PDB file of C-alpha atoms and ligand atoms in Angstrom:
ATOM      1  CA  UNK A  19      90.917  70.802  88.357  1.00  0.00           C
ATOM      2  CA  UNK A  20      92.808  70.240  84.986  1.00  0.00           C
ATOM      3  CA  UNK A  21      96.065  72.328  84.516  1.00  0.00           C
ATOM      4  CA  UNK A  22      98.313  73.488  81.716  1.00  0.00           C
ATOM      5  CA  UNK A  23     101.603  75.390  81.702  1.00  0.00           C
ATOM      6  CA  UNK A  24     101.351  79.133  82.453  1.00  0.00           C
ATOM      7  CA  UNK A  25     103.692  82.121  81.581  1.00  0.00           C
ATOM      8  CA  UNK A  26     106.705  82.128  83.958  1.00  0.00           C
ATOM      9  CA  UNK A  27     107.284  85.793  83.622  1.00  0.00           C
ATOM     10  CA  UNK A  28     104.028  86.864  84.934  1.00  0.00           C
ATOM     11  CA  UNK A  29     103.215  83.997  87.259  1.00  0.00           C
ATOM     12  CA  UNK A  30     103.202  85.789  90.637  1.00  0.00           C
ATOM     13  CA  UNK A  31     100.019  87.932  91.030  1.00  0.00           C
ATOM     14  CA  UNK A  32      98.670  90.034  92.409  1.00  0.00           C
ATOM     15  CA  UNK A  33     101.525  92.390  92.876  1.00  0.00           C
ATOM     16  CA  UNK A  34     101.687  95.741  94.464  1.00  0.00           C
ATOM     17  CA  UNK A  35     101.965  98.733  92.159  1.00  0.00           C
ATOM     18  CA  UNK A  36     103.786 101.554  93.697  1.00  0.00           C
ATOM     19  CA  UNK A  37     105.535 104.820  92.696  1.00  0.00           C
ATOM     20  CA  UNK A  38     109.277 105.078  93.693  1.00  0.00           C
ATOM     21  CA  UNK A  39     110.477 108.661  94.006  1.00  0.00           C
ATOM     22  CA  UNK A  40     114.235 109.540  93.934  1.00  0.00           C
ATOM     23  CA  UNK A  41     116.618 112.509  93.629  1.00  0.00           C
ATOM     24  CA  UNK A  42     119.966 112.646  91.948  1.00  0.00           C
ATOM     25  CA  UNK A  43     122.990 114.149  93.616  1.00  0.00           C
ATOM     26  CA  UNK A  44     122.542 117.211  91.411  1.00  0.00           C
ATOM     27  CA  UNK A  45     118.991 117.609  93.022  1.00  0.00           C
ATOM     28  CA  UNK A  46     116.857 116.469  90.212  1.00  0.00           C
ATOM     29  CA  UNK A  47     113.778 114.652  91.244  1.00  0.00           C
ATOM     30  CA  UNK A  48     112.059 111.830  89.485  1.00  0.00           C
ATOM     31  CA  UNK A  49     109.562 109.046  90.013  1.00  0.00           C
ATOM     32  CA  UNK A  50     108.666 105.759  88.204  1.00  0.00           C
ATOM     33  CA  UNK A  51     105.983 103.044  88.397  1.00  0.00           C
ATOM     34  CA  UNK A  52     107.264  99.827  89.912  1.00  0.00           C
ATOM     35  CA  UNK A  53     105.621  96.404  90.183  1.00  0.00           C
ATOM     36  CA  UNK A  54     108.736  94.523  91.349  1.00  0.00           C
ATOM     37  CA  UNK A  55     108.674  95.398  95.053  1.00  0.00           C
ATOM     38  CA  UNK A  56     107.787  93.679  98.292  1.00  0.00           C
ATOM     39  CA  UNK A  57     108.599  93.273 101.992  1.00  0.00           C
ATOM     40  CA  UNK A  58     112.013  91.650 102.635  1.00  0.00           C
ATOM     41  CA  UNK A  59     112.570  91.983 106.313  1.00  0.00           C
ATOM     42  CA  UNK A  60     110.313  92.261 109.352  1.00  0.00           C
ATOM     43  CA  UNK A  61     113.098  93.079 111.803  1.00  0.00           C
ATOM     44  CA  UNK A  62     114.735  95.376 110.886  1.00  0.00           C
ATOM     45  CA  UNK A  63     111.954  96.538 108.639  1.00  0.00           C
ATOM     46  CA  UNK A  64     113.083  96.398 105.043  1.00  0.00           C
ATOM     47  CA  UNK A  65     111.478  96.591 101.490  1.00  0.00           C
ATOM     48  CA  UNK A  66     112.818  96.004  98.213  1.00  0.00           C
ATOM     49  CA  UNK A  67     112.335  97.435  94.648  1.00  0.00           C
ATOM     50  CA  UNK A  68     113.372  96.190  91.390  1.00  0.00           C
ATOM     51  CA  UNK A  69     114.625  98.625  88.845  1.00  0.00           C
ATOM     52  CA  UNK A  70     115.824  97.933  85.262  1.00  0.00           C
ATOM     53  CA  UNK A  71     119.263  99.578  84.638  1.00  0.00           C
ATOM     54  CA  UNK A  72     117.947 101.386  81.483  1.00  0.00           C
ATOM     55  CA  UNK A  73     115.517 103.496  83.565  1.00  0.00           C
ATOM     56  CA  UNK A  74     116.542 107.070  84.153  1.00  0.00           C
ATOM     57  CA  UNK A  75     115.747 106.747  87.839  1.00  0.00           C
ATOM     58  CA  UNK A  76     118.241 103.821  88.230  1.00  0.00           C
ATOM     59  CA  UNK A  77     121.305 105.927  88.154  1.00  0.00           C
ATOM     60  CA  UNK A  78     119.574 108.546  90.659  1.00  0.00           C
ATOM     61  CA  UNK A  79     118.785 105.813  93.102  1.00  0.00           C
ATOM     62  CA  UNK A  80     122.261 104.147  92.714  1.00  0.00           C
ATOM     63  CA  UNK A  81     124.063 107.391  93.332  1.00  0.00           C
ATOM     64  CA  UNK A  82     121.891 108.803  96.092  1.00  0.00           C
ATOM     65  CA  UNK A  83     121.666 105.372  97.989  1.00  0.00           C
ATOM     66  CA  UNK A  84     117.994 105.943  98.774  1.00  0.00           C
ATOM     67  CA  UNK A  85     114.475 106.010  97.601  1.00  0.00           C
ATOM     68  CA  UNK A  86     110.806 106.504  98.721  1.00  0.00           C
ATOM     69  CA  UNK A  87     108.104 103.939  98.060  1.00  0.00           C
ATOM     70  CA  UNK A  88     104.762 105.739  97.581  1.00  0.00           C
ATOM     71  CA  UNK A  89     101.613 103.610  97.744  1.00  0.00           C
ATOM     72  CA  UNK A  90      99.062 104.622  95.169  1.00  0.00           C
ATOM     73  CA  UNK A  91      95.355 105.127  95.334  1.00  0.00           C
ATOM     74  CA  UNK A  92      92.970 104.697  92.296  1.00  0.00           C
ATOM     75  CA  UNK A  93      92.520 108.444  92.304  1.00  0.00           C
ATOM     76  CA  UNK A  94      96.072 108.686  91.179  1.00  0.00           C
ATOM     77  CA  UNK A  95      95.828 106.233  88.388  1.00  0.00           C
ATOM     78  CA  UNK A  96      96.517 108.796  85.574  1.00  0.00           C
ATOM     79  CA  UNK A  97      99.559 109.934  87.262  1.00  0.00           C
ATOM     80  CA  UNK A  98     100.704 106.444  87.877  1.00  0.00           C
ATOM     81  CA  UNK A  99     100.285 105.454  84.196  1.00  0.00           C
ATOM     82  CA  UNK A 100     102.040 108.583  82.926  1.00  0.00           C
ATOM     83  CA  UNK A 101     105.050 108.256  85.300  1.00  0.00           C
ATOM     84  CA  UNK A 102     105.263 104.561  84.222  1.00  0.00           C
ATOM     85  CA  UNK A 103     105.315 105.267  80.546  1.00  0.00           C
ATOM     86  CA  UNK A 104     107.326 108.335  80.225  1.00  0.00           C
ATOM     87  CA  UNK A 105     110.995 108.963  81.015  1.00  0.00           C
ATOM     88  CA  UNK A 106     112.728 111.848  82.742  1.00  0.00           C
ATOM     89  CA  UNK A 107     115.299 111.339  79.858  1.00  0.00           C
ATOM     90  CA  UNK A 108     112.822 113.036  77.598  1.00  0.00           C
ATOM     91  CA  UNK A 109     110.934 115.394  79.754  1.00  0.00           C
ATOM     92  CA  UNK A 110     110.376 116.651  83.286  1.00  0.00           C
ATOM     93  CA  UNK A 111     107.335 114.378  83.822  1.00  0.00           C
ATOM     94  CA  UNK A 112     106.664 115.476  87.509  1.00  0.00           C
ATOM     95  CA  UNK A 113     106.210 119.054  86.253  1.00  0.00           C
ATOM     96  CA  UNK A 114     104.062 117.776  83.227  1.00  0.00           C
ATOM     97  CA  UNK A 115     101.678 115.983  85.744  1.00  0.00           C
ATOM     98  CA  UNK A 116     102.038 118.819  88.345  1.00  0.00           C
ATOM     99  CA  UNK A 117     103.012 116.135  90.942  1.00  0.00           C
ATOM    100  CA  UNK A 118     103.029 117.731  94.483  1.00  0.00           C
ATOM    101  CA  UNK A 119     106.271 116.907  96.312  1.00  0.00           C
ATOM    102  CA  UNK A 120     107.332 117.321  99.828  1.00  0.00           C
ATOM    103  CA  UNK A 121     110.561 116.806 101.608  1.00  0.00           C
ATOM    104  CA  UNK A 122     111.514 113.490 103.248  1.00  0.00           C
ATOM    105  CA  UNK A 123     112.669 113.522 106.907  1.00  0.00           C
ATOM    106  CA  UNK A 124     115.544 111.114 106.675  1.00  0.00           C
ATOM    107  CA  UNK A 125     116.535 110.520 103.045  1.00  0.00           C
ATOM    108  CA  UNK A 126     117.576 112.811 100.031  1.00  0.00           C
ATOM    109  CA  UNK A 127     114.517 112.102  97.922  1.00  0.00           C
ATOM    110  CA  UNK A 128     111.091 113.615  97.551  1.00  0.00           C
ATOM    111  CA  UNK A 129     107.943 112.121  98.706  1.00  0.00           C
ATOM    112  CA  UNK A 130     104.808 112.347  96.563  1.00  0.00           C
ATOM    113  CA  UNK A 131     102.543 114.223  98.801  1.00  0.00           C
ATOM    114  CA  UNK A 132      99.252 113.093  97.202  1.00  0.00           C
ATOM    115  CA  UNK A 133     100.030 109.445  97.856  1.00  0.00           C
ATOM    116  CA  UNK A 134      98.483 108.187 101.175  1.00  0.00           C
ATOM    117  CA  UNK A 135     101.597 106.304 102.402  1.00  0.00           C
ATOM    118  CA  UNK A 136     105.239 107.179 101.855  1.00  0.00           C
ATOM    119  CA  UNK A 137     108.106 104.866 102.959  1.00  0.00           C
ATOM    120  CA  UNK A 138     111.517 106.417 103.233  1.00  0.00           C
ATOM    121  CA  UNK A 139     114.256 103.852 102.616  1.00  0.00           C
ATOM    122  CA  UNK A 140     118.078 103.863 102.711  1.00  0.00           C
ATOM    123  CA  UNK A 141     119.829 101.240 100.583  1.00  0.00           C
ATOM    124  CA  UNK A 142     121.639  98.654 102.406  1.00  0.00           C
ATOM    125  CA  UNK A 143     122.278  96.182  99.675  1.00  0.00           C
ATOM    126  CA  UNK A 144     121.373  95.241  96.205  1.00  0.00           C
ATOM    127  CA  UNK A 145     121.194  92.176  94.029  1.00  0.00           C
ATOM    128  CA  UNK A 146     121.344  91.935  90.340  1.00  0.00           C
ATOM    129  CA  UNK A 147     118.751  89.158  89.747  1.00  0.00           C
ATOM    130  CA  UNK A 148     118.587  89.358  85.972  1.00  0.00           C
ATOM    131  CA  UNK A 149     116.678  92.011  84.137  1.00  0.00           C
ATOM    132  CA  UNK A 150     116.290  93.985  87.432  1.00  0.00           C
ATOM    133  CA  UNK A 151     118.511  95.109  90.239  1.00  0.00           C
ATOM    134  CA  UNK A 152     116.718  94.557  93.566  1.00  0.00           C
ATOM    135  CA  UNK A 153     117.521  97.372  95.923  1.00  0.00           C
ATOM    136  CA  UNK A 154     117.064  96.454  99.549  1.00  0.00           C
ATOM    137  CA  UNK A 155     115.903  99.518 101.450  1.00  0.00           C
ATOM    138  CA  UNK A 156     115.944  99.826 105.221  1.00  0.00           C
ATOM    139  CA  UNK A 157     112.772 101.638 106.260  1.00  0.00           C
ATOM    140  CA  UNK A 158     113.737 105.000 107.949  1.00  0.00           C
ATOM    141  CA  UNK A 159     110.332 106.673 108.224  1.00  0.00           C
ATOM    142  CA  UNK A 160     106.776 105.829 107.099  1.00  0.00           C
ATOM    143  CA  UNK A 161     104.347 108.830 106.403  1.00  0.00           C
ATOM    144  CA  UNK A 162     100.733 108.015 106.385  1.00  0.00           C
ATOM    145  CA  UNK A 163      97.511 110.260 106.138  1.00  0.00           C
ATOM    146  CA  UNK A 164      96.658 111.097 109.770  1.00  0.00           C
ATOM    147  CA  UNK A 165      93.015 109.831 109.232  1.00  0.00           C
ATOM    148  CA  UNK A 166      94.470 106.293 108.519  1.00  0.00           C
ATOM    149  CA  UNK A 167      96.627 105.873 111.589  1.00  0.00           C
ATOM    150  CA  UNK A 168      95.540 104.388 114.816  1.00  0.00           C
ATOM    151  CA  UNK A 169      96.838 105.509 118.219  1.00  0.00           C
ATOM    152  CA  UNK A 170      99.383 102.661 118.082  1.00  0.00           C
ATOM    153  CA  UNK A 171     100.650 103.870 114.680  1.00  0.00           C
ATOM    154  CA  UNK A 172      98.979 101.080 112.591  1.00  0.00           C
ATOM    155  CA  UNK A 173      97.831 102.026 109.130  1.00  0.00           C
ATOM    156  CA  UNK A 174      94.357 101.208 108.102  1.00  0.00           C
ATOM    157  CA  UNK A 175      94.946 100.112 104.586  1.00  0.00           C
ATOM    158  CA  UNK A 176      91.300  99.391 104.027  1.00  0.00           C
ATOM    159  CA  UNK A 177      91.015 103.180 103.407  1.00  0.00           C
ATOM    160  CA  UNK A 178      93.245 102.961 100.341  1.00  0.00           C
ATOM    161  CA  UNK A 179      91.500 101.968  97.039  1.00  0.00           C
ATOM    162  CA  UNK A 180      94.486 100.308  95.587  1.00  0.00           C
ATOM    163  CA  UNK A 181      95.112 100.127  91.850  1.00  0.00           C
TER     164      UNK A 181
HETATM  165  C1  FMN B 216     102.392  98.785  86.039  1.00  0.00           C
HETATM  166  C2  FMN B 216     104.009  99.055  85.728  1.00  0.00           C
HETATM  167  C3  FMN B 216     104.961  98.397  86.466  1.00  0.00           C
HETATM  168  C4  FMN B 216     106.387  98.705  86.214  1.00  0.00           C
HETATM  169  N1  FMN B 216     107.284  98.140  86.974  1.00  0.00           N
HETATM  170  C5  FMN B 216     108.650  98.464  86.872  1.00  0.00           C
HETATM  171  C6  FMN B 216     109.560  97.874  87.721  1.00  0.00           C
HETATM  172  O1  FMN B 216     109.213  97.154  88.710  1.00  0.00           O
HETATM  173  N2  FMN B 216     110.833  98.235  87.483  1.00  0.00           N
HETATM  174  C7  FMN B 216     111.249  99.068  86.516  1.00  0.00           C
HETATM  175  O2  FMN B 216     112.397  99.418  86.365  1.00  0.00           O
HETATM  176  N3  FMN B 216     110.316  99.685  85.672  1.00  0.00           N
HETATM  177  C8  FMN B 216     109.034  99.337  85.897  1.00  0.00           C
HETATM  178  N4  FMN B 216     107.991 100.012  85.069  1.00  0.00           N
HETATM  179  C9  FMN B 216     108.466 100.792  83.935  1.00  0.00           C
HETATM  180  C10 FMN B 216     108.900 102.252  84.326  1.00  0.00           C
HETATM  181  O3  FMN B 216     108.008 102.776  85.358  1.00  0.00           O
HETATM  182  C11 FMN B 216     109.031 103.078  83.257  1.00  0.00           C
HETATM  183  O4  FMN B 216     109.894 102.505  82.184  1.00  0.00           O
HETATM  184  C12 FMN B 216     109.310 104.536  83.437  1.00  0.00           C
HETATM  185  O5  FMN B 216     108.937 105.254  82.297  1.00  0.00           O
HETATM  186  C13 FMN B 216     110.778 104.679  83.831  1.00  0.00           C
HETATM  187  O6  FMN B 216     110.904 106.097  84.064  1.00  0.00           O
HETATM  188  P1  FMN B 216     112.306 106.922  84.096  1.00  0.00           P
HETATM  189  O7  FMN B 216     113.089 106.515  82.866  1.00  0.00           O
HETATM  190  O8  FMN B 216     112.085 108.267  84.286  1.00  0.00           O
HETATM  191  O9  FMN B 216     113.002 106.340  85.259  1.00  0.00           O
HETATM  192  C14 FMN B 216     106.670  99.710  85.262  1.00  0.00           C
HETATM  193  C15 FMN B 216     105.721 100.233  84.517  1.00  0.00           C
HETATM  194  C16 FMN B 216     104.337 100.067  84.721  1.00  0.00           C
HETATM  195  C17 FMN B 216     103.338 100.817  84.027  1.00  0.00           C
END
């Protein structure tokens, strides 16, 4: 196989595409599309999300110390695109898209009720890597559609039609 140099910035693919929801200390809710995310510890369970400081959500996440990672099904594509291309700085985009919110159990951030899996995280550390600040979140609770969960609590991800 003959090879040439590829683009360094987009070399790791495929990547998960998630919606990260958050709440400021004044109670305002928001969510943004995130592609910089991944597992970063099995024990204790931790995930990380990379947020650019210019995002409106950045300050909400920073001040509250928590966030929710919401896995997204293709049925939610339009909402994903909207939340990933509009800022709370300009409009209440959750209201515009009529996003259904529910309360988290252990963190002060909303969960996106129409997403099949919602991962509640408390920030335990963060690393400024360059363009992004990677927030390391200890997983406090995982919500999943009841029809996707086995008796042991395992999630059947084959039921999600990922973006
Ligand atoms: C596919 C996709 C992936 C994105 N990944 C990230 C990301 O990893 N980190 C980030 O800060 N912004 C990312 N964005 C951009 C934000 O979602 C976007 O700037 C959003 O409008 C910010 O909203 P806010 O200003 O209300 O926080 C992504 C957007 C898209 C469409």
